[in-house]
CSV table of C-alpha atoms and ligand atoms in Angstrom, one decimal:
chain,number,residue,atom,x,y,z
A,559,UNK,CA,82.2,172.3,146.0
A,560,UNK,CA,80.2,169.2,145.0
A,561,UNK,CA,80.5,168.5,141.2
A,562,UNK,CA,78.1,165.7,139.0
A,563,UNK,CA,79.1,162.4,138.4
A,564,UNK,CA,80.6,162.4,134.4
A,565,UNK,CA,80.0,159.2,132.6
A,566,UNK,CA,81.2,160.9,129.5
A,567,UNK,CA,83.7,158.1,127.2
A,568,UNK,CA,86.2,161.1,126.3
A,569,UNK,CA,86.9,163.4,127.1
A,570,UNK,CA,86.2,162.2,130.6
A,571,UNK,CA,86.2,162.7,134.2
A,572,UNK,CA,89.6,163.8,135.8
A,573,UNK,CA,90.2,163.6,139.6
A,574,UNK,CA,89.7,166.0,141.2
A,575,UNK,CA,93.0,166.6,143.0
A,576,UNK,CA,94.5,167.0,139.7
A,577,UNK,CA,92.2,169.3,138.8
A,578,UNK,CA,92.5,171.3,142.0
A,579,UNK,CA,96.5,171.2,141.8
A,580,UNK,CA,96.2,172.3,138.9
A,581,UNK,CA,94.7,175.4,139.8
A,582,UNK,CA,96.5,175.9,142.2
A,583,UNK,CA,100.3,176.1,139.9
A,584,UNK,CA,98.0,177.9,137.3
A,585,UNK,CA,99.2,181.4,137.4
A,586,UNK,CA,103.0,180.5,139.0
A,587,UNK,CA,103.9,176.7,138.7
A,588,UNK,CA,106.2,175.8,142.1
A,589,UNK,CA,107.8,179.4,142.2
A,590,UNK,CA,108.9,179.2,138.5
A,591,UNK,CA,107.3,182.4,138.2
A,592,UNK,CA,105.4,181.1,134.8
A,593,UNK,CA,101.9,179.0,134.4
A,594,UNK,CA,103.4,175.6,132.7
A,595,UNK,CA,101.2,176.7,129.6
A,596,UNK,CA,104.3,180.2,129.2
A,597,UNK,CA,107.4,178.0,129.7
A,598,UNK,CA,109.6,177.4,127.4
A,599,UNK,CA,109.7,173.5,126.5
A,600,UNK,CA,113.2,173.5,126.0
A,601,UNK,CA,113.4,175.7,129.7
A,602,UNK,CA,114.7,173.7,132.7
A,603,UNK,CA,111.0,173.4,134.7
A,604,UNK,CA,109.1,171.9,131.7
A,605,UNK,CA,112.2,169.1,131.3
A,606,UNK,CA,111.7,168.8,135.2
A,607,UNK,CA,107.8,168.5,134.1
A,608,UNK,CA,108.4,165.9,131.2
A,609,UNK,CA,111.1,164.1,132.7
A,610,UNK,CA,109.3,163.4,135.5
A,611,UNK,CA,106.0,162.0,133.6
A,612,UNK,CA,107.6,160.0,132.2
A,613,UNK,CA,109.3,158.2,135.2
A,614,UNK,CA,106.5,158.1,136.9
A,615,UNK,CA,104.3,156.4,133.7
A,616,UNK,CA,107.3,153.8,133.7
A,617,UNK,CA,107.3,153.3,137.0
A,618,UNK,CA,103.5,152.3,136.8
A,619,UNK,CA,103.9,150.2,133.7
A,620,UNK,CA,107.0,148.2,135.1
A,621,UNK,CA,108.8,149.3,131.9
A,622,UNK,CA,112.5,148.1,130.7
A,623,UNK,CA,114.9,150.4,129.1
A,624,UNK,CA,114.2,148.3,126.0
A,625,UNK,CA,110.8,150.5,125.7
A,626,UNK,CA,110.6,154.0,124.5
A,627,UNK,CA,107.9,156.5,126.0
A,628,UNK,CA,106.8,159.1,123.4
A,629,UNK,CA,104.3,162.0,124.2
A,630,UNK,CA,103.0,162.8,120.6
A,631,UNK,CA,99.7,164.9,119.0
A,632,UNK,CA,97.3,163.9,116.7
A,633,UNK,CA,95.3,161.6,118.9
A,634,UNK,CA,94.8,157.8,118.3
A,635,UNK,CA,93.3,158.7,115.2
A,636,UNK,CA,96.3,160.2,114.1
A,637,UNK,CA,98.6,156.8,114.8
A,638,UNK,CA,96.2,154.9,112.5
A,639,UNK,CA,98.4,156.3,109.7
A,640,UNK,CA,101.7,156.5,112.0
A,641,UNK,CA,101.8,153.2,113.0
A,642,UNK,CA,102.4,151.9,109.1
A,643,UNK,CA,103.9,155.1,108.1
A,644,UNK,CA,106.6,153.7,111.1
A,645,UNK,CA,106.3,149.9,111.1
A,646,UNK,CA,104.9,148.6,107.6
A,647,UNK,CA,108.4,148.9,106.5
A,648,UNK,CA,110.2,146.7,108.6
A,649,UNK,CA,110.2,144.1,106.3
A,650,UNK,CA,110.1,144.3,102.7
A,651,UNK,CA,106.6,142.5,102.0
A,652,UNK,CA,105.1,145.8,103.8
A,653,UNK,CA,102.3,144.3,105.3
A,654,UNK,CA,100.3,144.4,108.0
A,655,UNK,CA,97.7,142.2,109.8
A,656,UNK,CA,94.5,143.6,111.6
A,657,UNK,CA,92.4,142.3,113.7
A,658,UNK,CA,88.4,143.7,113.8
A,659,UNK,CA,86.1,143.6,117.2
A,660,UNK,CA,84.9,147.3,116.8
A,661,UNK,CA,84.3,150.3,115.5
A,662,UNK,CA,88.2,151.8,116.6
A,663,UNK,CA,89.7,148.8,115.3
A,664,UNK,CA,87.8,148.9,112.1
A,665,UNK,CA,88.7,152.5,111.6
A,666,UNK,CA,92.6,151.6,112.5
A,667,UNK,CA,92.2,148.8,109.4
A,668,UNK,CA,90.5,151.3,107.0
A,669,UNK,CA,93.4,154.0,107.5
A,670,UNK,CA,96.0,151.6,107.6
A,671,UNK,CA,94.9,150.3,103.8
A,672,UNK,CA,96.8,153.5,102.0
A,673,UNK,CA,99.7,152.3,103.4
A,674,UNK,CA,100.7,148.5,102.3
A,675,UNK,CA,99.4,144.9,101.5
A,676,UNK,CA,96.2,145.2,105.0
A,677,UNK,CA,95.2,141.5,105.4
A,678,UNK,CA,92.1,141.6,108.6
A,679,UNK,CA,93.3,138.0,110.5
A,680,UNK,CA,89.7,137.7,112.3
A,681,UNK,CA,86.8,140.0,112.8
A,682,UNK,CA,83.5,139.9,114.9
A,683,UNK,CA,81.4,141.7,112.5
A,684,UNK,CA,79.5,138.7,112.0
A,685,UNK,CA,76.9,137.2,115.1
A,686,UNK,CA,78.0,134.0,116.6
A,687,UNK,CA,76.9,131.2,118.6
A,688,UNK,CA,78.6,131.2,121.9
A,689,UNK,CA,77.9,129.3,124.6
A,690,UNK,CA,74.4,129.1,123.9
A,691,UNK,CA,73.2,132.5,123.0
A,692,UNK,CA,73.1,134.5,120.1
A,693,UNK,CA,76.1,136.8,120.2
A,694,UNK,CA,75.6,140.0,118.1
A,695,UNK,CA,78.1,141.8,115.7
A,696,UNK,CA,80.4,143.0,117.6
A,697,UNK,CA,79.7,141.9,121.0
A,698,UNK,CA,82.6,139.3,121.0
A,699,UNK,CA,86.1,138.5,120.5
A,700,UNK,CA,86.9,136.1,118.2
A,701,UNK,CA,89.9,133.0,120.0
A,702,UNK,CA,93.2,133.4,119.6
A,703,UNK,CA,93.4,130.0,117.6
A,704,UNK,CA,91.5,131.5,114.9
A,705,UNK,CA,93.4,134.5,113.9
A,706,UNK,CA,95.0,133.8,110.4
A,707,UNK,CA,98.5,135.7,111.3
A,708,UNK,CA,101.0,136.2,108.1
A,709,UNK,CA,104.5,135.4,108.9
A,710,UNK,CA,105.7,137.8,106.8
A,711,UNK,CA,103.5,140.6,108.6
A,712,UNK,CA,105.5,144.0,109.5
A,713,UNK,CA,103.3,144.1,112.5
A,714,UNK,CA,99.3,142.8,113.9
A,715,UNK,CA,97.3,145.8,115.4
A,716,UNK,CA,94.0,145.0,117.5
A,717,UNK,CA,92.3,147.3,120.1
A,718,UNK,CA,92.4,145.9,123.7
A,719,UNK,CA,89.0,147.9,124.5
A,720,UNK,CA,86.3,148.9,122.5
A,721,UNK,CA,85.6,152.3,123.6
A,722,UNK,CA,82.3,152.7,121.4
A,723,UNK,CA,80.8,148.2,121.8
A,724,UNK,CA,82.1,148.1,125.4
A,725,UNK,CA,84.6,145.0,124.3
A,726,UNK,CA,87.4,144.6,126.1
A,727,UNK,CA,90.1,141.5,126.2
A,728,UNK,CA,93.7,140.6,127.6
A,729,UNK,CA,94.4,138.0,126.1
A,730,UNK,CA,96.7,139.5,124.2
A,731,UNK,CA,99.0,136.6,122.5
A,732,UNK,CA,102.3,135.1,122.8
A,733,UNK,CA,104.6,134.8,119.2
A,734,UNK,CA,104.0,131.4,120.0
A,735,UNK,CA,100.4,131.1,120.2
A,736,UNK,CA,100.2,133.3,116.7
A,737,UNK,CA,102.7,130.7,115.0
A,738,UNK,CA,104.6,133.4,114.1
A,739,UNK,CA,107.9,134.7,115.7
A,740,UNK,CA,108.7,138.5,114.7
A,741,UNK,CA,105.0,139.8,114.2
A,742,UNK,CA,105.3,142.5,117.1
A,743,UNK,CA,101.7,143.4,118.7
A,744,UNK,CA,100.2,147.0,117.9
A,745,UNK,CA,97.8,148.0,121.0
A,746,UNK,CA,95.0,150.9,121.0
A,747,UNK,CA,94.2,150.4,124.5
A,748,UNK,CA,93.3,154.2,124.6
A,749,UNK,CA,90.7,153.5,126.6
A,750,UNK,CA,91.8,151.3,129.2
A,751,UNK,CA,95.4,152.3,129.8
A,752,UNK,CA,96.8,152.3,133.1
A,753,UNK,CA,93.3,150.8,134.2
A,754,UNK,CA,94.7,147.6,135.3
A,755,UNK,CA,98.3,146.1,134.8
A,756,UNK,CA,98.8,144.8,131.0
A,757,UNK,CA,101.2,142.2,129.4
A,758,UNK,CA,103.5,144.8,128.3
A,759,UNK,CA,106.4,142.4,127.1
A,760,UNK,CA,103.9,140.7,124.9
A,761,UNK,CA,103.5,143.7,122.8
A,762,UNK,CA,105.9,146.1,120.1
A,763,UNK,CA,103.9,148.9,120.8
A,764,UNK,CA,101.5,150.3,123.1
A,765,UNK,CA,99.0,153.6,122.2
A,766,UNK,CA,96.4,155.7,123.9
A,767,UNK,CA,95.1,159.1,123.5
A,768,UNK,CA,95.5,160.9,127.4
A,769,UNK,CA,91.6,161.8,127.5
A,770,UNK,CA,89.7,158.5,127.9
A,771,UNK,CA,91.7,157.3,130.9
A,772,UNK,CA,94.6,159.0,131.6
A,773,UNK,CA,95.1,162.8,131.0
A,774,UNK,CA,93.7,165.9,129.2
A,775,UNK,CA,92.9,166.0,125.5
A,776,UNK,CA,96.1,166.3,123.6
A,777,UNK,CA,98.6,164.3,124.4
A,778,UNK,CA,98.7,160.4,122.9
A,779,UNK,CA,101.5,158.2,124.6
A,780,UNK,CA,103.6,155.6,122.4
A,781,UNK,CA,104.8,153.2,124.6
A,782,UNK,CA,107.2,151.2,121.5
A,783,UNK,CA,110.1,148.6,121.8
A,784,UNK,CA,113.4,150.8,121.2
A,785,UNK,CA,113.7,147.7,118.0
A,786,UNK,CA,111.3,148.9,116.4
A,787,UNK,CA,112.4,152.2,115.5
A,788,UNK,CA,114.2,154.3,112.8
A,789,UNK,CA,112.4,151.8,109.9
A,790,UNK,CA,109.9,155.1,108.9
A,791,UNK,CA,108.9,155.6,105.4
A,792,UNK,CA,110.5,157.9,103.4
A,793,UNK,CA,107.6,159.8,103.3
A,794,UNK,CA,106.4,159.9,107.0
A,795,UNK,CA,106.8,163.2,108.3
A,796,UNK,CA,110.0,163.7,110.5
A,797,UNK,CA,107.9,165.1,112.9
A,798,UNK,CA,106.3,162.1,113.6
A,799,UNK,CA,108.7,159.4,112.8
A,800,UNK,CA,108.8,157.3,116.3
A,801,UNK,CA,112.8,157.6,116.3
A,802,UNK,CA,112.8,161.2,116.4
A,803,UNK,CA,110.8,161.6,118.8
A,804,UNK,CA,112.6,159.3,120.9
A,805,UNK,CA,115.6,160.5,120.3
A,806,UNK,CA,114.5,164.2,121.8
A,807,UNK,CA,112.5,162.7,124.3
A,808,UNK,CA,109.5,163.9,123.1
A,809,UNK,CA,110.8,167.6,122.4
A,810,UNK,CA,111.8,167.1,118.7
A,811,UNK,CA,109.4,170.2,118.4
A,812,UNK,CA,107.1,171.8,120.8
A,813,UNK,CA,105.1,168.9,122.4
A,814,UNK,CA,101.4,169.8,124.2
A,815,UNK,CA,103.2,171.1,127.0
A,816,UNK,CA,100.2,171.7,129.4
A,817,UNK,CA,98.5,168.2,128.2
A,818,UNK,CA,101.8,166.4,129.4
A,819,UNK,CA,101.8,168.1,132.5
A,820,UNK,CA,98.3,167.2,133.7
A,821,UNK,CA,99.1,163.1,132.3
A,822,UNK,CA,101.9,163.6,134.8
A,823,UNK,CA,99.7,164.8,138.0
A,824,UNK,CA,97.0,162.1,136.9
A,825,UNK,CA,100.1,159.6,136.8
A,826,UNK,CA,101.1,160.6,140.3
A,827,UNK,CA,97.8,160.5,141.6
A,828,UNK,CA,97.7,156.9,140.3
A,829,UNK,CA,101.2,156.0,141.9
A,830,UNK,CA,99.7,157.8,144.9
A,831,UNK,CA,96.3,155.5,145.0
A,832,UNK,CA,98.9,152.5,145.1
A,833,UNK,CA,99.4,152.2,141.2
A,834,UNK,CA,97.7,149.9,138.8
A,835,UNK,CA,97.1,146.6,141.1
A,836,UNK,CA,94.8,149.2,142.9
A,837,UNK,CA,93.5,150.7,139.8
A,838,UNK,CA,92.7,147.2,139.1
A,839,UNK,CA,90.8,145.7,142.3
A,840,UNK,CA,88.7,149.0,142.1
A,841,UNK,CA,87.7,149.3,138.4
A,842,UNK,CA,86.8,145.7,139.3
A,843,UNK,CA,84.3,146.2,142.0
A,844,UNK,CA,83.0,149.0,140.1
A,845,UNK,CA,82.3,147.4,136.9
A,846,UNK,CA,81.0,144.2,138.7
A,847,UNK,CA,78.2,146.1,140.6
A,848,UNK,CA,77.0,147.9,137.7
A,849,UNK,CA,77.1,144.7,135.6
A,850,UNK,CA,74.8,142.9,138.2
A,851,UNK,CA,72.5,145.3,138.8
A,852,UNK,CA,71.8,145.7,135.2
A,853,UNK,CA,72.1,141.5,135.0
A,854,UNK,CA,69.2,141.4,137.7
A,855,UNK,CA,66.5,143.8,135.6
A,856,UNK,CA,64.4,143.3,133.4
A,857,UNK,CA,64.4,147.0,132.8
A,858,UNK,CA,68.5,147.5,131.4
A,859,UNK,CA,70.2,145.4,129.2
A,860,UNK,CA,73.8,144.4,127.9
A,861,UNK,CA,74.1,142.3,125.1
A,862,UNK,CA,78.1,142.1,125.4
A,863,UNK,CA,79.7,138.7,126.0
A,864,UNK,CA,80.1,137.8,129.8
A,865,UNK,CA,84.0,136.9,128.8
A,866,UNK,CA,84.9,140.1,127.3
A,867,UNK,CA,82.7,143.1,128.9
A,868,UNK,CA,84.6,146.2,129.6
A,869,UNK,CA,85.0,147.3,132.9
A,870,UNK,CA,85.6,151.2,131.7
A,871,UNK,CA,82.9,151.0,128.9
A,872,UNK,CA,79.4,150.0,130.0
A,873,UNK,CA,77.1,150.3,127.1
A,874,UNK,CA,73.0,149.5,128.2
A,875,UNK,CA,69.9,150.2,126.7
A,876,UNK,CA,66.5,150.0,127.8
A,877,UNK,CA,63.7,148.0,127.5
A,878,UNK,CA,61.7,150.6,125.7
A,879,UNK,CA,63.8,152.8,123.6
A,880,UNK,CA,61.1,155.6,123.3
A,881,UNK,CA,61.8,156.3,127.6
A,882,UNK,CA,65.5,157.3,126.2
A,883,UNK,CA,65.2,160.9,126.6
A,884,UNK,CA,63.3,161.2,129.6
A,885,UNK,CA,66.1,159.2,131.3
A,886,UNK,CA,68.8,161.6,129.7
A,887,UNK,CA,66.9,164.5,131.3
A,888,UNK,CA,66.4,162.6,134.9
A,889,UNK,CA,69.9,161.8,135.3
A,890,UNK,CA,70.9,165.1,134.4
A,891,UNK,CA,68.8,166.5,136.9
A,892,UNK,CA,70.4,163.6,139.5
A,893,UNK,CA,73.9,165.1,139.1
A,894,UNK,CA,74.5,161.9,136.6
A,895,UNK,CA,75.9,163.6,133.4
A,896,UNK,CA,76.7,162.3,129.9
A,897,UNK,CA,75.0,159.1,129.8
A,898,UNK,CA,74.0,159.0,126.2
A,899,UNK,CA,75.1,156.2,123.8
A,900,UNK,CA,77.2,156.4,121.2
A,901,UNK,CA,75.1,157.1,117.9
A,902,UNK,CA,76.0,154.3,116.2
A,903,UNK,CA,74.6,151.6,119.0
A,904,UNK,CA,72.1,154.1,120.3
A,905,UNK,CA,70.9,153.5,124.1
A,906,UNK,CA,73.6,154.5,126.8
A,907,UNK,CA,76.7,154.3,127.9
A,908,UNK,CA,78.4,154.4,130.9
A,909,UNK,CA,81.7,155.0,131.3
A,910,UNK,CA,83.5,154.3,134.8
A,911,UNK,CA,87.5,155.2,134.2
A,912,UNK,CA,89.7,155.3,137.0
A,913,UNK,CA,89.1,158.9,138.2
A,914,UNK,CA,84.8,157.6,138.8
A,915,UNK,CA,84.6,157.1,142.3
A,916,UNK,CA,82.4,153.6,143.3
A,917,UNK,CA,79.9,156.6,144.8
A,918,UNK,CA,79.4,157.4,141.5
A,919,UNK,CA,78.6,153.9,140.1
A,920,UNK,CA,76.3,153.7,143.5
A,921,UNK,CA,74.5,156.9,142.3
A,922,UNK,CA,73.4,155.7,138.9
A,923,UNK,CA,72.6,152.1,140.0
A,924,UNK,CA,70.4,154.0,142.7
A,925,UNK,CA,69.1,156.5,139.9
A,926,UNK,CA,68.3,153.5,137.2
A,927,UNK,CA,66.5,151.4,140.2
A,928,UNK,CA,64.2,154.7,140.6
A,929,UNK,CA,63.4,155.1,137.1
A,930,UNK,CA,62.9,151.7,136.6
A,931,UNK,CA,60.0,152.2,139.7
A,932,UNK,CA,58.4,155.1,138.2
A,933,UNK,CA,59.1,154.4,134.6
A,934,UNK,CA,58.9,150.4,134.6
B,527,PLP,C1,88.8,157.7,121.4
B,527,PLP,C2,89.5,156.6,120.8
B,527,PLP,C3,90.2,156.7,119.6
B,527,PLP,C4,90.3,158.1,118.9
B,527,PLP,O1,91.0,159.0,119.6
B,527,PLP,P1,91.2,160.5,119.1
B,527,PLP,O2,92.0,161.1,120.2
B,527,PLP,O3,89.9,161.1,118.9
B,527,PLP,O4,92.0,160.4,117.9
B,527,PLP,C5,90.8,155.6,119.0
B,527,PLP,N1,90.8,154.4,119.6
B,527,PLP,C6,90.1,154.2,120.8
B,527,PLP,C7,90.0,152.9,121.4
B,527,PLP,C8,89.4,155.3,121.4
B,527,PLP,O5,88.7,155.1,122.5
């Protein structure tokens, strides 16, 4: 069976191994007798199932014991009230620092406000002058040197990719480089996790909804610093305070059982590939290529800085807006799928996670070059 290329930003593309193993254990998972989807998550298999996520997702990351792994529910969105409900606390200023290159990030500050004293450190909302051209709202990342850090800060939350702009940085700072020395990083790298290795140790918490990158809809992984937890608000609901759900290793009550199980064939499939350095050297090539081609027209543009484009994200538009649908339709009709923009850039988007084969990336350059010809 040949399927379409899906460019869609989430829920996205899955290998298709996983998806075939998957339907394979459907009605009787390894002789259980069960689908994983009727098994008790307190049962023997689905701790095999869990357990075994979850080593494999450290073994990818490199983790220390000093991290925690929680499978939660509720989506990123959902940890844009967790994350203060769990952290703001920690010391007794309650405050926390934010920093703004987006649209995710912005809505992470906006949520975060009912929760504490929100100070925003830097944003990009603003265009800016950088080397030489006009950079538009948004389509940068401001330095590390000018993000105005509290030292009093219970944590600083930024996103490392910008699902929605196509921004993406790793730079993520040192304690040192901040000024400060117990500001812990908060990361929404939703949609870039396990894309490429990351500066773990650098950060107090790691978050990303499975569906961008890594998994099903469902399932959002907490990476957190085992330090961090058990400073909860009063109020935050015990089902979702971090130390709880550490504690039960993710089972504190009924997780997304079949969610966590596909993460965990996605997470093999990764280790399988050769894990994230090869994750990395292929999201590269695949990024690069698309990046050039649309570099060399005069046809497609991106208006994101060189420095900080996303390789998973690859927002475009065309020379002449009013040629949009027509090229919806055509790819469509080329096997290309879900290329539209979000609506609040407008244009398209491309997004090439690690399951998008280079033969995909090859198939819309080749698709764009031909409706460039006939279109141009
Ligand atoms: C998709 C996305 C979110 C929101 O995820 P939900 O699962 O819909 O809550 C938050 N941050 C980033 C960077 C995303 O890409």
């Amino acid at each position: 069976m040949t399927r379409p290329f899906n460019f869609s930003a989430g829920p996205a593309t899955l290998p298709e191994s996983v998806l075939e193993q998957a339907a394979a254990e459907m009605l009787d998972w390894r002789g259980s007798g069960m689908s994983v989807m009727e098994m008790s998550h307190r049962g023997r298999e689905f701790g095999q199932i869990c357990d075994q996520a979850e080593a494999d997702l450290r073994e990818l990351l490199g983790l220390s014991g000093d991290y925690a792994v929680l499978f939660m529910q509720g989506g990123a969105t959902a940890q844009n009230a967790l994350l203060p409900l769990n952290l703001i606390a920690r010391k007794p200023e309650r405050q926390a620092d934010y920093l703004i290159t987006g649209s995710w990030s912005r809505k992470s500050w906006v949520e975060a406000q009912r929760y504490g004293d929100i100070h925003v450190v830097a944003q990009s909302s603003e265009a800016r002058h950088i080397d030489g051209r006009e950079q538009g709202s948004f389509t940068w990342v401001p330095p590390v040197a000018e993000w105005q850090v509290r030292k009093s800060a219970s944590y600083l939350h930024f996103c490392s990719n910008e699902t929605i702009g196509g921004v993406e940085f790793l730079n993520w700072p040192t304690q040192q480089e901040l000024g400060v020395h117990d500001v812990p990083l908060v990361v929404d790298a939703s949609s870039h996790f396990l894309s490429r290795p990351f500066p773990i140790e650098r950060a107090g918490v790691i978050y990303a909804g499975a569906q961008k990158n890594a998994g099903p809809a469902g399932v959002t992984v907490v990476v957190v610093r085992r330090d961090l937890l058990g400073h909860a608000l009063p109020e935050c609901p015990s089902a979702f305070d971090f130390a709880n759900v550490a504690k039960e290793s993710s089972r504190f009550n009924t997780p997304p059982t079949y969610a966590i199980y596909i993460a965990g064939l996605v997470y093999r499939w990764i280790l399988d590939q050769g894990g994230l350095a090869s994750m990395d050297e292929a999201n590269r090539v695949k990024a690069e290529r698309l990046y050039q081609f649309i570099d060399n027209s005069q046809f497609y543009h991106n208006s994101i800085h060189t420095a900080v484009r996303s390789r998973m994200n690859v927002p475009f538009v065309l020379a002449n807006e009013s040629l949009n649908d027509a090229f919806l339709a055509g790819a469509q009709q080329a096997g290309l799928l879900a290329l539209k923009g979000h609506k609040s850039v407008g244009g398209m988007r491309a997004s090439i996670y690690n399951a998008m084969p280079l033969a995909g990336v090859e198939a819309l350059i080749d698709y764009m070059k031909t409706f460039e010809k006939t279109h141009g």
